[in-house]
Amino acid sequence: MTAIAISQLSRPKGVRYECEICGKPATLECSDCPTYYCTHEHFDIDWRGIRHLIAADVVVLRERPKLIGSEEERERRNEELRAIRKELLELCTEQSQKFLVQGKYELAVPGALQSLKFAIEIYGGEAKELVPSYLLLAEANLGLRRLKIAEEFLSLANWNILKHPQAGSSMMSSLQRNFGRLYAAQQRYTEALQAFATDIYYSSREFGPENVRSAPSYFHMGRVFQSHKKADRTAAFYQKVVEIYASFLQSWLQADQGVGEATMEISAVEVEEAIEIIKHITEYREKRSGEDAGGAGKVGAAEGRYTLGLLFIYTSELGVAKDCVVSAVDTFAATLGDTHARTDQCRTTLQVIERKMAAES
């Protein structure tokens, strides 16, 4: 699939083609999909970001409707197209979220834009279902340091939620989290802390203060304190995050081994986000461990590596999981003692990993 110049002879009179990415007048069109672009760069971003996954369905959605005889047949056709749009909305949202977690903000934009278009087509221009797309676009533009554009999307999301009080605590949590990121990027740290505190409140209302889905809220609050070089408060919030993830994953692992009740599932995007969060905390603790003569810093870093190991068990990346847990065992044994409860717990987890690896070989 390539981008080719738009033929001026075949352009219908009065029709204006706009770029899928920026909305500027388009000079290129996709060779196989009815989409248009102002530059080859925007075509490439759109293709890698989302178009390669949805091109065939977009062709179906944008083709001229056939002459269908009865009203029943037309209604059935409309329902089929609506179902396709809903599936694509979910796919575009998930793809954009994945790129955001990976820090690939430019590639997150096409999926977020397309999800907004599908949401408008399905629900209308004023529906609360548009809010997740606004938030994705805000987060992507925050990552690209396009702060004014991010603020515009956040304002749209905020206005939409104000018109729909039934939107729920989860949406309010996401909105406040992104406002907190915006304020932090603008170095408005007092407002950032207030926004993240509100995020924690709504996240706790929706999921519970100890729920794994509330952990990112605590993490972002901790990052603001880290930027302020307030080590004690940073450490407290990061400890909370590690404890929540470790508790959830330990319960999941026990259930996986037939001990205890099954836990809730978390999505692949949430797992990726958790991995990035725990990596950040572990690296922060490792840097500070050299300043701590008592060994608490080394123990904290080991807790992070152990939690990472649990996450990689969850994703079935057993080789990486084993490396993380072995490192944690060595540190716990050296600092806390060979018979300490944490050392024993790590060894037990290591045995679980080895059994899983043996079963796969």
Coordinates of N, CA, C and O in Angstrom, one line a residue, residues 225 229-237 284 288:
F225 N 6.4 14.4 43.3 CA 7.3 14.6 44.4 C 8.7 14.3 44.0 O 9.6 14.9 44.5
K229 N 12.1 16.6 44.2 CA 13.2 16.1 45.0 C 12.8 15.9 46.5 O 13.6 16.1 47.4
K230 N 11.6 15.5 46.7 CA 11.1 15.2 48.1 C 11.1 13.7 48.2 O 10.1 13.0 48.0
A231 N 12.3 13.3 48.7 CA 12.5 11.8 48.7 C 11.6 11.0 49.6 O 11.2 9.9 49.2
D232 N 11.3 11.5 50.7 CA 10.4 10.8 51.7 C 9.0 10.5 51.1 O 8.5 9.4 51.2
R233 N 8.4 11.6 50.5 CA 7.1 11.5 50.0 C 7.1 10.6 48.7 O 6.2 9.8 48.5
T234 N 8.2 10.8 47.9 CA 8.3 9.9 46.7 C 8.4 8.5 47.1 O 7.7 7.6 46.5
A235 N 9.2 8.2 48.1 CA 9.4 6.8 48.6 C 8.1 6.2 49.1 O 7.7 5.0 48.8
A236 N 7.3 7.0 49.8 CA 6.0 6.5 50.4 C 5.0 6.2 49.2 O 4.4 5.1 49.3
F237 N 4.9 7.0 48.2 CA 4.0 6.7 47.1 C 4.5 5.5 46.3 O 3.7 4.7 45.9
Y284 N 14.7 4.1 39.9 CA 14.9 5.2 40.9 C 15.5 4.7 42.2 O 16.4 5.3 42.8
R288 N 19.2 5.4 44.1 CA 19.3 6.0 45.5 C 19.9 5.0 46.5 O 20.3 5.3 47.6

